[in-house]
XYZ file of C-alpha atoms in Angstrom:
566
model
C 59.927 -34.887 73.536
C 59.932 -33.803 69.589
C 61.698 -31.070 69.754
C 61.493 -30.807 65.820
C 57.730 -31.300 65.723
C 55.360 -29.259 66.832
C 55.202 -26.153 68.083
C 58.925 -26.239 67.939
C 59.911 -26.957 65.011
C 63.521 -26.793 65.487
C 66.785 -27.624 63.290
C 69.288 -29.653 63.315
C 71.740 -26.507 64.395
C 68.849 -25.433 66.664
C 68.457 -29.049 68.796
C 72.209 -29.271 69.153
C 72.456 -26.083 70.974
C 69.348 -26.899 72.758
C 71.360 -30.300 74.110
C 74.808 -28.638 73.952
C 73.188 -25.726 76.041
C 71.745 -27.811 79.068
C 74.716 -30.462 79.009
C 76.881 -27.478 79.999
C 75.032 -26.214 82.783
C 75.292 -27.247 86.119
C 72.593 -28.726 87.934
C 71.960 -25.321 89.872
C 72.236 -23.541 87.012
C 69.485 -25.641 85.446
C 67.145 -25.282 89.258
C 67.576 -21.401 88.176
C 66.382 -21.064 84.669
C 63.011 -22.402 86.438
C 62.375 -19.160 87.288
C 60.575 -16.528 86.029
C 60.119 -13.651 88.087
C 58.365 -10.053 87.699
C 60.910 -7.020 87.170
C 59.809 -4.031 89.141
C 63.570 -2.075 88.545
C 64.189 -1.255 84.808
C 68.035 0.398 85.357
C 71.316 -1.613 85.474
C 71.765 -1.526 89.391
C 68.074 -2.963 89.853
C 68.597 -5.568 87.334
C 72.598 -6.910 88.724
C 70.867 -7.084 92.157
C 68.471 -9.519 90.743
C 70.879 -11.377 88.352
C 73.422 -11.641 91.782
C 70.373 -13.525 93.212
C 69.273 -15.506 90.076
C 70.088 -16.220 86.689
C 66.176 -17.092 85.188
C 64.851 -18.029 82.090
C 63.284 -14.522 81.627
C 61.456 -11.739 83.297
C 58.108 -10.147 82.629
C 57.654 -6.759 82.703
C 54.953 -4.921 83.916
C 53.771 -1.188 82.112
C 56.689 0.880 82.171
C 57.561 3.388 80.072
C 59.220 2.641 76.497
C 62.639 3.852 77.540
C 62.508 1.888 80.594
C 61.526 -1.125 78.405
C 64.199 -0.516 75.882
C 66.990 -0.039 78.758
C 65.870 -3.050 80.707
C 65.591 -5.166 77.271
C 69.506 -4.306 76.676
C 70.744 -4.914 79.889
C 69.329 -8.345 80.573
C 70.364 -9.801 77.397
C 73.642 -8.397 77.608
C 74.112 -9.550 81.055
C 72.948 -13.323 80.535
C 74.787 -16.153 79.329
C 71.781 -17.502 77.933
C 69.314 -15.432 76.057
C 66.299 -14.293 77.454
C 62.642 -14.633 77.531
C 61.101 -11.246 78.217
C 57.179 -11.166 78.366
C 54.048 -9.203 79.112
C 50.360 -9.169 79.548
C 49.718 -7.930 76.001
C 46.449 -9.217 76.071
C 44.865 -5.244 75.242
C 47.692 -4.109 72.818
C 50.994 -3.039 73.620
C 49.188 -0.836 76.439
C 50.326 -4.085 78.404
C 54.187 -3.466 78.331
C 54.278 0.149 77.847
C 53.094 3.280 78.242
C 53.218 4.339 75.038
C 51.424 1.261 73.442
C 48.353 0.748 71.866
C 45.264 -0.250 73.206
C 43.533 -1.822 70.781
C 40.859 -2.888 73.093
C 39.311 -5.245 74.995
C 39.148 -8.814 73.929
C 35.224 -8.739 74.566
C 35.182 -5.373 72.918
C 36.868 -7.565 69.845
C 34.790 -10.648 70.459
C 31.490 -7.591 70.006
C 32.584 -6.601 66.253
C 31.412 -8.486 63.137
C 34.535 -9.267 62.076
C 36.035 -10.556 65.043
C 38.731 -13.058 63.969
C 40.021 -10.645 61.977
C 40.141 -8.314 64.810
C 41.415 -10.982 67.265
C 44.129 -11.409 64.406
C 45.104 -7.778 64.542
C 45.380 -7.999 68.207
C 47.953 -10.769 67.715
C 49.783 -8.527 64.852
C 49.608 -5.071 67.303
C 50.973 -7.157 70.380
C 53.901 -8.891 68.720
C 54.562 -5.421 66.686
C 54.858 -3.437 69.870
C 56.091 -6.082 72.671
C 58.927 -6.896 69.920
C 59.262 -3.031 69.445
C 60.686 -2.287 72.979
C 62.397 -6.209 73.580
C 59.532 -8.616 73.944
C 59.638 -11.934 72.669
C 56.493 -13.513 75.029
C 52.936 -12.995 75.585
C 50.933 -13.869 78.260
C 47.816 -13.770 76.021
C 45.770 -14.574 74.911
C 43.336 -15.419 76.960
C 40.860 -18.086 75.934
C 38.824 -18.399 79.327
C 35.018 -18.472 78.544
C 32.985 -16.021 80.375
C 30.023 -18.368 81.278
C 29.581 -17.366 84.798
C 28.779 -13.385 84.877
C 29.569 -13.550 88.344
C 32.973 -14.176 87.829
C 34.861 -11.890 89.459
C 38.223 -11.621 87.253
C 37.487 -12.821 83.611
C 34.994 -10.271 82.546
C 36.029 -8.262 79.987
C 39.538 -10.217 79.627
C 37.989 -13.026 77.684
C 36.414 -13.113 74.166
C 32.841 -14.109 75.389
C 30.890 -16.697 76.805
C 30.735 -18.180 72.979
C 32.942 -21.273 73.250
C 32.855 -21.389 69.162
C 34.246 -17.704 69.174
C 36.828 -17.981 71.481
C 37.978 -20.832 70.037
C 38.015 -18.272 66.827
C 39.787 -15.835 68.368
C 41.988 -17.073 70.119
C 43.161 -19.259 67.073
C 43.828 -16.368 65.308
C 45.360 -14.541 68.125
C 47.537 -17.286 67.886
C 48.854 -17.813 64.442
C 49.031 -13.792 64.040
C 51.443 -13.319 67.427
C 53.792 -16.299 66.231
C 54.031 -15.514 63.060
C 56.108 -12.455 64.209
C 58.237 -14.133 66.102
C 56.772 -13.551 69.607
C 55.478 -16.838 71.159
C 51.850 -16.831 72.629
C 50.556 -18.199 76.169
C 46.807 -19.522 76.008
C 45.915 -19.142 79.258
C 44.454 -19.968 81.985
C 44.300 -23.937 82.106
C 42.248 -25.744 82.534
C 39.620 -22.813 82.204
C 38.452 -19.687 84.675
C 35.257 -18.119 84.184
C 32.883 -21.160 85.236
C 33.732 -20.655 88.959
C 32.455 -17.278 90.911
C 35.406 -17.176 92.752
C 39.329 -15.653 91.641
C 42.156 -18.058 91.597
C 44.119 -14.800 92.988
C 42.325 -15.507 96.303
C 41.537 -19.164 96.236
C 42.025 -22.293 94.466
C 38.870 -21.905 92.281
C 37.133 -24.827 89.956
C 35.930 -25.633 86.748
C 33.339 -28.019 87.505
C 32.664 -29.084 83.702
C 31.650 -33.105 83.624
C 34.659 -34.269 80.793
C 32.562 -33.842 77.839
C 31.208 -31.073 78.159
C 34.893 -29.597 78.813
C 36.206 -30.994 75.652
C 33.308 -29.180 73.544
C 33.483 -25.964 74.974
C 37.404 -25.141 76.933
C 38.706 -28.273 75.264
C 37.688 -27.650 71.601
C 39.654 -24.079 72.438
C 42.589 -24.940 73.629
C 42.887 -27.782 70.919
C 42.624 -25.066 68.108
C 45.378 -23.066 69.375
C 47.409 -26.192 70.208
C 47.076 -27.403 66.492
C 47.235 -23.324 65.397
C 51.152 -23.768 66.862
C 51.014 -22.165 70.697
C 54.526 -22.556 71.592
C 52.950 -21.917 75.655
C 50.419 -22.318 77.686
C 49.736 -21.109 81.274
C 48.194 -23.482 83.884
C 45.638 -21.459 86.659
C 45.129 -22.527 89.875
C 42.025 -23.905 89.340
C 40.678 -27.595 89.403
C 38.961 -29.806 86.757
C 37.689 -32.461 89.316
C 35.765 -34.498 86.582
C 39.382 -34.947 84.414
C 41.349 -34.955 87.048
C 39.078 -38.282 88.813
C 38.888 -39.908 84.961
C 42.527 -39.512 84.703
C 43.111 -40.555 88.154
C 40.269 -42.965 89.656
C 41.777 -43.553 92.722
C 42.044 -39.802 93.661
C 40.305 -38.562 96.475
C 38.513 -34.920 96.435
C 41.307 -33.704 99.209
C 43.807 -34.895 96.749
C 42.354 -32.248 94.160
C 45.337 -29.831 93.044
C 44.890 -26.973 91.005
C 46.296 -26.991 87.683
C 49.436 -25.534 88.473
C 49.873 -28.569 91.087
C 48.354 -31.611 89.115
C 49.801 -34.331 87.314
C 46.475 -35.299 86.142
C 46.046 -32.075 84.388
C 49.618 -31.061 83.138
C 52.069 -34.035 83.630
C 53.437 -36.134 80.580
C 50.199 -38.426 81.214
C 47.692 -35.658 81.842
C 44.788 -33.925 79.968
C 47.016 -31.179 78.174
C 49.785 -33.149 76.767
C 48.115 -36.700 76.813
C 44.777 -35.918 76.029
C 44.815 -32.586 74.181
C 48.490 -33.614 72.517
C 50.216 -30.279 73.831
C 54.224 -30.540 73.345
C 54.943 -27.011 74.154
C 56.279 -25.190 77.548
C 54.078 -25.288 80.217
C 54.159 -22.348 82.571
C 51.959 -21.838 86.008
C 50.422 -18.545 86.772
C 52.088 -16.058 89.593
C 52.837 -18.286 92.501
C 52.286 -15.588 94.575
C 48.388 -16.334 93.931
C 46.588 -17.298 97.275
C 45.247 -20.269 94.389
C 48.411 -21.455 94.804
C 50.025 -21.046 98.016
C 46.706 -22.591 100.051
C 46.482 -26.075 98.803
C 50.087 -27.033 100.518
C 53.031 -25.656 102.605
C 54.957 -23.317 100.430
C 58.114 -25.655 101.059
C 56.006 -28.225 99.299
C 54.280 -26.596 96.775
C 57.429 -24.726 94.942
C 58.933 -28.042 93.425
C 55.739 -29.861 93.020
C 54.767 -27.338 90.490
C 57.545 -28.809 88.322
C 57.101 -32.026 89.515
C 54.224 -31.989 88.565
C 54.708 -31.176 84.859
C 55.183 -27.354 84.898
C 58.490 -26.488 83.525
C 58.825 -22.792 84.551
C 57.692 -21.106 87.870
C 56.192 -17.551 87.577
C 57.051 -15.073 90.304
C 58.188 -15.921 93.827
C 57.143 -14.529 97.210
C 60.553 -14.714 98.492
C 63.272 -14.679 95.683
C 65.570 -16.864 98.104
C 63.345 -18.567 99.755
C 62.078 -20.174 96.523
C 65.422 -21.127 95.116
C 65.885 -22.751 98.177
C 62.987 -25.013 97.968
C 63.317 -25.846 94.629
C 66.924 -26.742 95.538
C 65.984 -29.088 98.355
C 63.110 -30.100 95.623
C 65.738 -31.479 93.280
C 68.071 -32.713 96.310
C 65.247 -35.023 97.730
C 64.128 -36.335 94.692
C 60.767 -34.890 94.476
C 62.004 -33.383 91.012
C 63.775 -36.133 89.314
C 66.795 -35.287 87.628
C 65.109 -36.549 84.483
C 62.221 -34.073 85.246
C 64.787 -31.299 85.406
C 66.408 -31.947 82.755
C 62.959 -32.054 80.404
C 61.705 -28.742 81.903
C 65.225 -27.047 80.920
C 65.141 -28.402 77.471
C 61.465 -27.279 76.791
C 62.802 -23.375 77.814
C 65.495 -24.017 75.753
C 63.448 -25.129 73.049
C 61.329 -22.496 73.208
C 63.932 -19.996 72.545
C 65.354 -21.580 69.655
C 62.260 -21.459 68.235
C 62.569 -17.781 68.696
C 65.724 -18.030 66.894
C 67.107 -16.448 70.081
C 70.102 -18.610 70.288
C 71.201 -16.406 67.126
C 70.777 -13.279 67.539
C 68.906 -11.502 70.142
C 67.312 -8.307 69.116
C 67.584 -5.190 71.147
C 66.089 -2.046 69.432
C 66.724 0.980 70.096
C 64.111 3.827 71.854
C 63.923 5.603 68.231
C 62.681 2.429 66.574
C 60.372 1.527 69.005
C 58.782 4.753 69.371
C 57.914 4.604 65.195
C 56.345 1.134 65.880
C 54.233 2.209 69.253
C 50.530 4.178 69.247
C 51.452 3.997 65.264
C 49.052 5.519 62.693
C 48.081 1.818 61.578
C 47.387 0.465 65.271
C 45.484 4.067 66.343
C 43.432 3.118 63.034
C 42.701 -0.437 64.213
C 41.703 0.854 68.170
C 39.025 3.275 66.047
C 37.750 0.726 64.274
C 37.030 -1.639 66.888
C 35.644 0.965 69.253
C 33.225 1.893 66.284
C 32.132 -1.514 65.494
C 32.285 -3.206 69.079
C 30.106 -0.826 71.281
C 27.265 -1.963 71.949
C 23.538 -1.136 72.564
C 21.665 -3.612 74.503
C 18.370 -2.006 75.655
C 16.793 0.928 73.622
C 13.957 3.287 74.900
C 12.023 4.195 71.410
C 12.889 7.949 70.985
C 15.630 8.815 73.226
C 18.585 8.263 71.347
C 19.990 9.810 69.381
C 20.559 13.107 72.393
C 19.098 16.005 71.412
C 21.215 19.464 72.167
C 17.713 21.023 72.503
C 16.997 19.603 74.952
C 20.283 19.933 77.005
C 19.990 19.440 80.694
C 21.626 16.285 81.806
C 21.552 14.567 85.259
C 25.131 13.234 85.256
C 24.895 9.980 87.847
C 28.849 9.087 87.748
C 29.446 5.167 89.546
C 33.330 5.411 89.866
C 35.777 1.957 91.240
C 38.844 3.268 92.851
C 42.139 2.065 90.983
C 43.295 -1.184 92.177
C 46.545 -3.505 91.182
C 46.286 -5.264 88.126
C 42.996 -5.015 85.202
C 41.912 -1.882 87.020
C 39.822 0.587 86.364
C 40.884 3.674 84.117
C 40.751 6.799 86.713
C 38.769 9.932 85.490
C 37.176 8.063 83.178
C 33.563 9.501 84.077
C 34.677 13.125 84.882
C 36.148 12.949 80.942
C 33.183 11.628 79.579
C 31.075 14.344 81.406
C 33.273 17.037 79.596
C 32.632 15.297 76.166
C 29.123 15.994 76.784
C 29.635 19.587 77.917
C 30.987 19.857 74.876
C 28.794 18.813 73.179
C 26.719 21.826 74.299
C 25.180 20.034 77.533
C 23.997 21.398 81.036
C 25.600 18.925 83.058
C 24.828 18.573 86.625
C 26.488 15.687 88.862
C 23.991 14.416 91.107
C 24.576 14.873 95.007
C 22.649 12.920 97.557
C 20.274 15.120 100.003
C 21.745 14.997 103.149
C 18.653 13.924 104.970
C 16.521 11.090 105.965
C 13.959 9.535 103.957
C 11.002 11.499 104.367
C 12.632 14.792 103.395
C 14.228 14.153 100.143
C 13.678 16.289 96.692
C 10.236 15.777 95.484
C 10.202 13.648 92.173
C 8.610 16.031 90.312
C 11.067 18.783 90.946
C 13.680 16.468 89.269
C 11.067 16.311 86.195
C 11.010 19.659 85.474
C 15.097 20.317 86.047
C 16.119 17.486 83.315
C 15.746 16.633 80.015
C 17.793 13.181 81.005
C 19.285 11.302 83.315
C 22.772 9.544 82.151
C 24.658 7.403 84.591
C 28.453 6.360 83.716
C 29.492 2.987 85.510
C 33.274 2.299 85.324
C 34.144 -0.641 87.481
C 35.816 -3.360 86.765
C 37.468 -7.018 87.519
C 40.539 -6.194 89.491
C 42.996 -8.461 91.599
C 42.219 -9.520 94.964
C 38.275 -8.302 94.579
C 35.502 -10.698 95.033
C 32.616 -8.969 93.494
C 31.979 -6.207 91.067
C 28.621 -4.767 92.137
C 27.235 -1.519 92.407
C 27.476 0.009 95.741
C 24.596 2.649 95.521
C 24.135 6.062 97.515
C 22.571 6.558 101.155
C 19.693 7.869 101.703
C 18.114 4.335 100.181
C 19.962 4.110 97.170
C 19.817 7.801 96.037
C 21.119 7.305 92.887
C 19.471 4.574 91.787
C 17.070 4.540 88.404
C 14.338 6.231 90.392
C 12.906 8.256 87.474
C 13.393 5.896 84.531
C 9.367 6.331 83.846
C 9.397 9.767 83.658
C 13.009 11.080 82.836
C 14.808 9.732 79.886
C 17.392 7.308 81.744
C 20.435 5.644 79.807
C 22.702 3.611 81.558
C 26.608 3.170 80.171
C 29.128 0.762 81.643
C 32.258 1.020 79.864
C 34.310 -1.797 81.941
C 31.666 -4.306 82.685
C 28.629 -5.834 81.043
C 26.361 -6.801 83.519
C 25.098 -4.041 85.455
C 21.494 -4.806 84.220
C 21.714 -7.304 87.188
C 21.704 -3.985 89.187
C 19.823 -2.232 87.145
C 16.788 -4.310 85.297
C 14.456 -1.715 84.379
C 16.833 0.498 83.146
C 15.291 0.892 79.437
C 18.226 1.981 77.470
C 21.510 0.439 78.470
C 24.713 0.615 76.818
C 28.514 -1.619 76.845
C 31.178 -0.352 75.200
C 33.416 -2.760 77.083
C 36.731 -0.712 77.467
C 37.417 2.677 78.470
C 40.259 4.086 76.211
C 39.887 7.523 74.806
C 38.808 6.373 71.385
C 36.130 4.087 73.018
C 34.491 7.454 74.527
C 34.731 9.415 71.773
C 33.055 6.622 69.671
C 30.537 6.203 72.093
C 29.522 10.123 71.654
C 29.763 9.917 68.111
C 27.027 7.325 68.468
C 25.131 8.800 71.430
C 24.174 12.054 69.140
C 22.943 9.921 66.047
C 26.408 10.792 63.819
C 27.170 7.465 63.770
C 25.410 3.393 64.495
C 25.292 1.355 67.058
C 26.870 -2.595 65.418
C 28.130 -4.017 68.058
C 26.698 -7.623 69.262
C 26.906 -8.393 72.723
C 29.744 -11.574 73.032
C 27.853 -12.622 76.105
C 24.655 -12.710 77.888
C 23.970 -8.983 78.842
C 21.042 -9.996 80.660
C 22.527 -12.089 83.348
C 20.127 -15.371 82.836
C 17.375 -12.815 84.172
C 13.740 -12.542 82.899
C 13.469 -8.600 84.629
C 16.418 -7.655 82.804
C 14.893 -7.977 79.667
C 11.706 -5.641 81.070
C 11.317 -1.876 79.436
């Protein structure tokens, strides 16, 4: 391990206290910093009960407020013998860690604009501005999954595109922006989601790539950001079955680990370090995953992670019940003492490189609140709301609105809020004031209570509306297998019915493949995040004050010849 090479780049001063550091602890000590669990209790009697339990490498925190953030920051560091690694998902803006942060958007909303790497490089600026604002010194972002399956039921809007060149762009420059602020990055999730049409939340999923074809596409991505300096990288619970058998001939398919169990893929021999030349920490996704805790008894599957080649362990299901494990792990001999000893001196490593080991930043609420929602970041969320929305089908003569003719048929398709990438609630009652605003008779459609034969004549609707607008806001969320739309009894009510004879636009603001759903729909609309700028863009746009320029990152049309129909 060059711990003076890259990504660490560490000094003289820096390796000795890296070395001096992890000589001095004690072996259980050194089983502990391992860890890396989620923090759910942001005041100093959550956090002791914790720290009596375990003394980890870090915590993530999930959104919280900025004073919770700023609290929680100061009492972990000041309560740890070793600094901390504090981290978020701040793979939107600093929306991921608080409140009070910026969405900036989406990073297909990004991957949409012209100037995307510059974008994706102000994404990198915003979240190390903002996480490092209220304590942060890690993101878990950003994510450089390719979106090539649209049936992929957790990537979605999370990645840059299905593009594997612009990805590889943005995610570069994700990369060198985040680091160069001091706040390491974490491409994620190896060794690539978004091929499979299943979630590594809920099972061990697959990336079934043959090895070339990997290397051009999720290789040639992760190899940029390696070489850009990614001090991290995350390992999914998904399998690579081609590497994994080149790597590994005599490996049978029930053999197959995911990622975040696999030699082949992240041991000292294995496709990221060997192959793709990665020197940095490797961390797994949330253990808690069903991904992970399927392929082998829990008892089993906590110290092969770091057997494996993993050198911290995200989350636990049972705080004690872990540590146990991974004791008895290290006791047995399934973690060698050597392996130990190299996973504890890549966490060390990586907070030198943080310059953590001499002084540890804690700001205060007051400076944080000048950095968050800032006048700068607001600026950049405008921008790439104006340029990223796009417009994917166009009916000649319906756009822009026209206030004269004002009566809308407001078809609202609504998710409920989930945990984790969730939809943004009210989104479609909002947007349906924005248009009464706007000087719009806006009527939400209500299915007749009645069997087939006695619903509203058609042409009754024809002389009531001027247009029909339906608002979809559904997304990816955890533990979800599919994001389809779920349409009205009696026989789909709501669906397109009139699109021939009522001007019909369809909007999804979380998803961009409800032309699946909805082929014939003639004008159809992504804007790919839901914020409060992104609507008020999308108006601006809808009544002819400003352009559509947005370019869809992926294929709109879902590989369909009837989607493309007007």
């Amino acid at each position: 391990m060059d711990l003076k090479g890259k990504p660490f780049y560490l000094d003289d001063e820096a390796v000795a206290w890296v070395e001096n550091t992890r000589n001095a602890m004690t072996e259980d000590e050194k089983i502990q910093q391992l860890f890396f669990p989620a923090l759910f209790y942001y005041d100093e009697a959550g956090i002791s009960t914790i720290l009596q339990k375990l003394r980890p490498a870090g915590v993530m925190f999930r959104p919280c407020s900025a004073e919770q953030a700023v609290t929680a920051a100061e009492i972990l560091q000041r309560k740890s013998k070793i600094p901390m690694l504090i981290a978020a998902n701040l793979e939107k803006g600093g929306s991921g860690i608080v409140s009070e942060g910026t969405l900036l958007g989406s990073p297909m909303e990004i991957a949409a604009t012209a100037d995307y790497e510059e974008n994706a490089r102000r994404l990198g600026t915003l979240c190390a501005r903002e996480g490092k604002a209220v304590g942060a010194n890690w993101a878990f972002a950003p994510i450089i999954d390719i979106d090539s399956n649209y049936r992929n039921p957790i990537t979605n809007t999370r990645t840059f595109g299905s593009d594997p060149d612009r990805v590889t762009a943005c995610g570069k420059a994700f990369t060198e922006a985040c680091q160069k602020l001091g706040v390491a990055v974490s491409i994620k999730h190896f060794p690539g989601d978004g091929q499979d049409d299943r979630d590594q939340h809920l099972v061990s999923s697959v990336n079934d790539m043959d090895c070339e074809t990997w290397m051009d596409t999720y290789g040639k991505a992760y190899k940029a950001s390696i070489d850009a300096g990614a001090l991290t990288c995350m390992i999914g619970h998904i399998m690579q079955p081609a590497w994994q058998k080149r790597l590994n001939p005599a490996l049978r398919d029930e053999e197959i680990m995911p990622g975040s169990l696999s030699p082949e893929l992240v041991g000292e021999e294995g496709l990221l370090r060997k192959v793709l030349g990665f020197n940095g920490l490797i961390a797994t996704d949330a253990t808690t995953m069903a991904g992970f805790t399927i392929p082998m008894p829990r008892r089993d599957a906590v110290p092969c992670a770091i057997a494996s080649g993993a050198d911290i362990f995200l989350f636990s299901r049972n705080m004690e019940e872990d540590l146990e494990y991974m004791r008895s792990g290290v006791a047995e001999g399934v973690i060698s003492k050597e392996r130990l000893d190299c996973a504890v001196t890549r966490i060390l490593a990586l907070k030198a490189a943080l310059k953590l080991h001499k002084q540890v930043e804690t700001p205060s609420l007051e400076s944080a609140l000048s950095v968050l929602g800032c006048e700068e970041h607001q600026g950049w969320a405008r921008e790439v709301a104006r340029e990223g929305i796009t417009l994917v089908k166009e009916e000649p003569g319906v756009l822009p609105l026209n206030p004269q003719k004002n009566r809308v048929l407001y078809c609202p398709i609504e998710a409920e809020q989930g945990v984790g990438y969730s939809v943004r609630a009210g989104v479609c009652e909002e947007f349906k004031r924005m248009l009464e605003r706007e000087g719009f008779e806006v009527t939400v459609f209500v299915p007749d209570k009645t069997h087939e034969g006695g619903v509203t004549r058609s042409d009754s609707f024809q002389k009531s509306y001027d247009y029909i607008i339906y608002m979809a806001n559904m997304s990816t969320k955890s533990n979800q297998t599919t994001v389809r739309i779920e349409w009205q009894q009696p026989m789909g009510a709501n669906c397109p019915h009139y699109i021939h004879t009522i001007p019909t636009i369809f909007i999804s603001v979380e998803n961009p493949y409800h032309l699946q759903d909805v082929p014939r729909v003639k004008t159809f609309i992504n804007t790919y995040c839901s914020s409060q700028v992104v609507l008020e863009e999308l108006v601006e746009k809808l009544m002819g004050r400003d352009s559509f320029r947005g370019v869809s990152p992926v294929d709109a049309f879902c590989g369909k010849w009837d989607t493309h129909l007007s």
